Every structure is written in C-alpha cells, then in structure tokens.
Amino acid sequence: MPAGSGTVRPVPELPEVETIRAQLQPRLEGRSITEAGSHPSAKFTPAVEAVGCDVTGVRRRGKYLIVDLDDSSEAGCELVIHLGMTGRLAVEPYVDLSHPHLRAWWRLDDDDALTLHDIRRFGRVHVVPAGRHETIATLHRLGPEPFSDQFTGESLWRALRASRRCIKTQLLSQRPVAGVGNIYADEALWLAGVNPAVRHLSKPRAGRLAEAIRTALASGLRHGGTTLRDYAALDGASGRNQHHLHCYGRAGEPCERCGTELRRKVVDARGTTWCPVCQRR
DNA sequence: GGCTGGCCCTGTACGC
DNA sequence: TGCGTACAGGGCCAGC
C-alpha cells in the first residue's frame, strides 16, 4: 500500500453540506451575530461585516453554505462558507480560542457561537451582498442543482459537449452540476457504467449519468453523509453512507456487478476508482 | 475563454 | 524512536 493511501479523508460534498445545513438552520435562524473573530491567516476573514446582522435563513448552493443576513440594507447580505476538505461547523457555548484548528467564529445573541474548525485550511469564508457572487468564481459559475428541474440528461449532455476535458474532471469542476465531489463522482460513474476518462457521452448515456448522479447523492442524503475520517454533522454525529458505497475507496475489491477487481488511477490529481469491465471506454 | 499544472495545507502511514 | 517522504484533494491562480 502506498504511503498515506490508508488515510482517506473525504471532503464535505452536497449530502454532507445539506446535512449540516438542515441542522444549522434551526440553531441560527432568528439569532443576531454580536461578535466575530478568526485565525490570523488572510485566508480566514473574521467576516466582521456579519456583526450586528440578523440571520434570516441558511441555504446551500452546491457545496457552499449560505447564511442569509439582514444588515438593514434593502438587499441584505450573505455569509458564504465553503468547508474545503476538512472544515467542520459547530454551535457551542464555549469557543476555545487556543484550539489549533479554530479558523473563525461568530458569537450569537444567545451566547452560543458558530465555530469553524478546519485542519487543512482549505475552507473559505466570504461576506457578499445578497446574490452578488461575482467575487467567488466557483460559486458564480456553479452548474444547476442536481435535484432541480434545470438538471436533466439534456443539460448534462450539453455541458459535457462544451468541453474536451474528461468526464470526471468536468464533474469536479462544478459546472455541469453543482455539489459533486470525488466520492459521488466515482459512485455516479460506476452506477452509470461510464469510464471516468471518456470525454464525450451520447444523449442516452448522459441521461443515465444524470440519473446516477441523483441516485448517488440521494443515497448520501438518506444516510446522513459519508464519514471516512474527518466529516461530522453539526451535532458531531458521523454519516453512514460509507457503508453503502459501491466503488469509491474500494480499489482491489471485486465489483458488485461483475466481480472484476476494481482499479484505481489518478484523474485530474484525484484518486479515482473504477471497474475496467462495467466502465469500459 | 478554455485548459493544464502547480500550489496551498496538515495529519497519517510507511520506510529507513 | 525519530526523521524524511509520500499521499490525500477542492479550489485558486499563473501561464499557455
């Protein structure tokens, strides 16, 4: 086994972020932010613009958490949080300012605090006027939500046709569809029988892949997300979807469909598991 | 404007 | 036991 390969750290993808969002909403909605602080790194703004604002809602767009704020302006503003690979949010009464992984925190008017811990510092925090995402390039160009009417086999086929990059790279770019990361890309491609390195799909196959993306994400949502190491929901509970994965992280094991040994290779600098028979090019 | 590759970042596993 | 190295990977950015 190569060094480090036994340490799998999945990032929070759509199901994980949605699980956190659902738990965060009742804890934050209606509260006011009274104080903010952050790690001294320039990457972690304390988002002091949020101080004095009321939380009016908590939404998700792709892998981004968006906390809607009423700042007395007509449009309001948004606290936008991306958890990166190892980001973890919590609402807790005590903020340990000496914790080495504490990146940002916001004190609420009930004396609890929303905290962001992030081991690898890949997370991001922004405050922007409501709906103005031009300064957050990936969010600005995000594809349709996978469970929306805008995401169809046709829309996926068109998006994939517009680029010459391989399918997996395109899925990870967030442009054909929002919220798919490495885990669910591998799962969806396996479900659809699509090789991660192909560059174009026929319309029928794009339709099957769109359905497979929804199936893989729905499984993650149903099981509270996937926990292989770092991810935990707001209440600290682990997800259960790791027990329902067909492909991701199973290189060397037999394919559930055909029994062929699943293989692993690097696509777009991401570890990729696939079945050489079911997902033949 | 699209694509590619390098970089960020830290915990962990492994070899020596 | 301790040190050095490889690896994990989402998003950003420079260069082409």
PDB file of N, CA and C (backbone and C1' of nucleotides) in Angstrom, chain A residues 1 3, chain B residues 13-16, chain C residues 1-6:
ATOM      1  N   MET A   1       0.850  -1.201   0.000  1.00  0.00           N
ATOM      2  CA  MET A   1       0.000   0.000   0.000  1.00  0.00           C
ATOM      3  C   MET A   1       0.878   1.240   0.000  1.00  0.00           C
ATOM      4  N   ALA A   3       2.269   4.954   0.689  1.00  0.00           N
ATOM      5  CA  ALA A   3       2.197   5.758   1.899  1.00  0.00           C
ATOM      6  C   ALA A   3       0.976   6.646   1.877  1.00  0.00           C
TER       7      ALA A   3
ATOM      8  P    DA B  13      -2.418   6.253  10.578  1.00  0.00           P
ATOM      9  O5'  DA B  13      -1.469   5.667   9.427  1.00  0.00           O
ATOM     10  C5'  DA B  13      -1.958   5.662   8.095  1.00  0.00           C
ATOM     11  C4'  DA B  13      -0.845   5.247   7.157  1.00  0.00           C
ATOM     12  C3'  DA B  13      -0.004   4.064   7.655  1.00  0.00           C
ATOM     13  O3'  DA B  13       0.175   3.166   6.575  1.00  0.00           O
ATOM     14  C1'  DA B  13       1.404   5.924   7.217  1.00  0.00           C
ATOM     15  P    DC B  14       0.762   1.727   6.816  1.00  0.00           P
ATOM     16  O5'  DC B  14       2.234   1.874   6.220  1.00  0.00           O
ATOM     17  C5'  DC B  14       2.397   2.454   4.939  1.00  0.00           C
ATOM     18  C4'  DC B  14       3.843   2.844   4.741  1.00  0.00           C
ATOM     19  C3'  DC B  14       4.840   1.791   5.233  1.00  0.00           C
ATOM     20  O3'  DC B  14       5.647   1.382   4.145  1.00  0.00           O
ATOM     21  C1'  DC B  14       5.453   3.985   5.929  1.00  0.00           C
ATOM     22  P    DG B  15       6.553   0.100   4.259  1.00  0.00           P
ATOM     23  O5'  DG B  15       8.007   0.698   3.968  1.00  0.00           O
ATOM     24  C5'  DG B  15       8.170   1.651   2.936  1.00  0.00           C
ATOM     25  C4'  DG B  15       9.518   2.328   3.072  1.00  0.00           C
ATOM     26  C3'  DG B  15      10.654   1.390   3.487  1.00  0.00           C
ATOM     27  O3'  DG B  15      11.803   1.698   2.720  1.00  0.00           O
ATOM     28  C1'  DG B  15      10.448   3.158   5.064  1.00  0.00           C
ATOM     29  P    DC B  16      13.080   0.700   2.777  1.00  0.00           P
ATOM     30  O5'  DC B  16      14.102   1.499   3.702  1.00  0.00           O
ATOM     31  C5'  DC B  16      14.432   2.839   3.375  1.00  0.00           C
ATOM     32  C4'  DC B  16      15.170   3.487   4.530  1.00  0.00           C
ATOM     33  C3'  DC B  16      16.261   2.609   5.145  1.00  0.00           C
ATOM     34  O3'  DC B  16      17.490   3.317   5.143  1.00  0.00           O
ATOM     35  C1'  DC B  16      14.856   3.553   6.826  1.00  0.00           C
TER      36       DC B  16
ATOM     37  P    DT C   1       8.946   3.759  21.444  1.00  0.00           P
ATOM     38  O5'  DT C   1      10.020   4.766  20.854  1.00  0.00           O
ATOM     39  C5'  DT C   1      11.199   5.048  21.611  1.00  0.00           C
ATOM     40  C4'  DT C   1      12.019   6.022  20.813  1.00  0.00           C
ATOM     41  C3'  DT C   1      11.241   7.228  20.283  1.00  0.00           C
ATOM     42  O3'  DT C   1      11.991   8.405  20.504  1.00  0.00           O
ATOM     43  C1'  DT C   1      12.298   6.119  18.486  1.00  0.00           C
ATOM     44  P    DG C   2      11.324   9.804  20.243  1.00  0.00           P
ATOM     45  O5'  DG C   2      11.970  10.232  18.849  1.00  0.00           O
ATOM     46  C5'  DG C   2      13.377  10.129  18.684  1.00  0.00           C
ATOM     47  C4'  DG C   2      13.733  10.446  17.252  1.00  0.00           C
ATOM     48  C3'  DG C   2      12.912  11.579  16.633  1.00  0.00           C
ATOM     49  O3'  DG C   2      13.764  12.417  15.888  1.00  0.00           O
ATOM     50  C1'  DG C   2      12.759   9.656  15.278  1.00  0.00           C
ATOM     51  P    DC C   3      13.327  13.896  15.481  1.00  0.00           P
ATOM     52  O5'  DC C   3      13.712  13.952  13.943  1.00  0.00           O
ATOM     53  C5'  DC C   3      14.935  13.359  13.492  1.00  0.00           C
ATOM     54  C4'  DC C   3      14.763  12.873  12.080  1.00  0.00           C
ATOM     55  C3'  DC C   3      14.035  13.857  11.165  1.00  0.00           C
ATOM     56  O3'  DC C   3      14.896  14.283  10.134  1.00  0.00           O
ATOM     57  C1'  DC C   3      13.213  11.637  10.892  1.00  0.00           C
ATOM     58  P    DG C   4      14.477  15.446   9.109  1.00  0.00           P
ATOM     59  O5'  DG C   4      14.059  14.638   7.803  1.00  0.00           O
ATOM     60  C5'  DG C   4      14.956  13.649   7.293  1.00  0.00           C
ATOM     61  C4'  DG C   4      14.301  12.932   6.124  1.00  0.00           C
ATOM     62  C3'  DG C   4      13.582  13.864   5.149  1.00  0.00           C
ATOM     63  O3'  DG C   4      13.906  13.468   3.824  1.00  0.00           O
ATOM     64  C1'  DG C   4      12.063  12.231   5.993  1.00  0.00           C
ATOM     65  P    DT C   5      13.362  14.301   2.566  1.00  0.00           P
ATOM     66  O5'  DT C   5      12.131  13.421   2.073  1.00  0.00           O
ATOM     67  C5'  DT C   5      12.349  12.021   1.831  1.00  0.00           C
ATOM     68  C4'  DT C   5      11.033  11.364   1.495  1.00  0.00           C
ATOM     69  C3'  DT C   5      10.165  12.157   0.517  1.00  0.00           C
ATOM     70  O3'  DT C   5       9.863  11.327  -0.594  1.00  0.00           O
ATOM     71  C1'  DT C   5       8.895  11.444   2.397  1.00  0.00           C
ATOM     72  P    DA C   6       9.116  11.924  -1.872  1.00  0.00           P
ATOM     73  O5'  DA C   6       7.701  11.186  -1.770  1.00  0.00           O
ATOM     74  C5'  DA C   6       7.675   9.797  -1.474  1.00  0.00           C
ATOM     75  C4'  DA C   6       6.247   9.350  -1.243  1.00  0.00           C
ATOM     76  C3'  DA C   6       5.232   9.954  -2.218  1.00  0.00           C
ATOM     77  O3'  DA C   6       4.360   8.922  -2.653  1.00  0.00           O
ATOM     78  C1'  DA C   6       4.593  10.446   0.024  1.00  0.00           C
TER      79       DA C   6
END
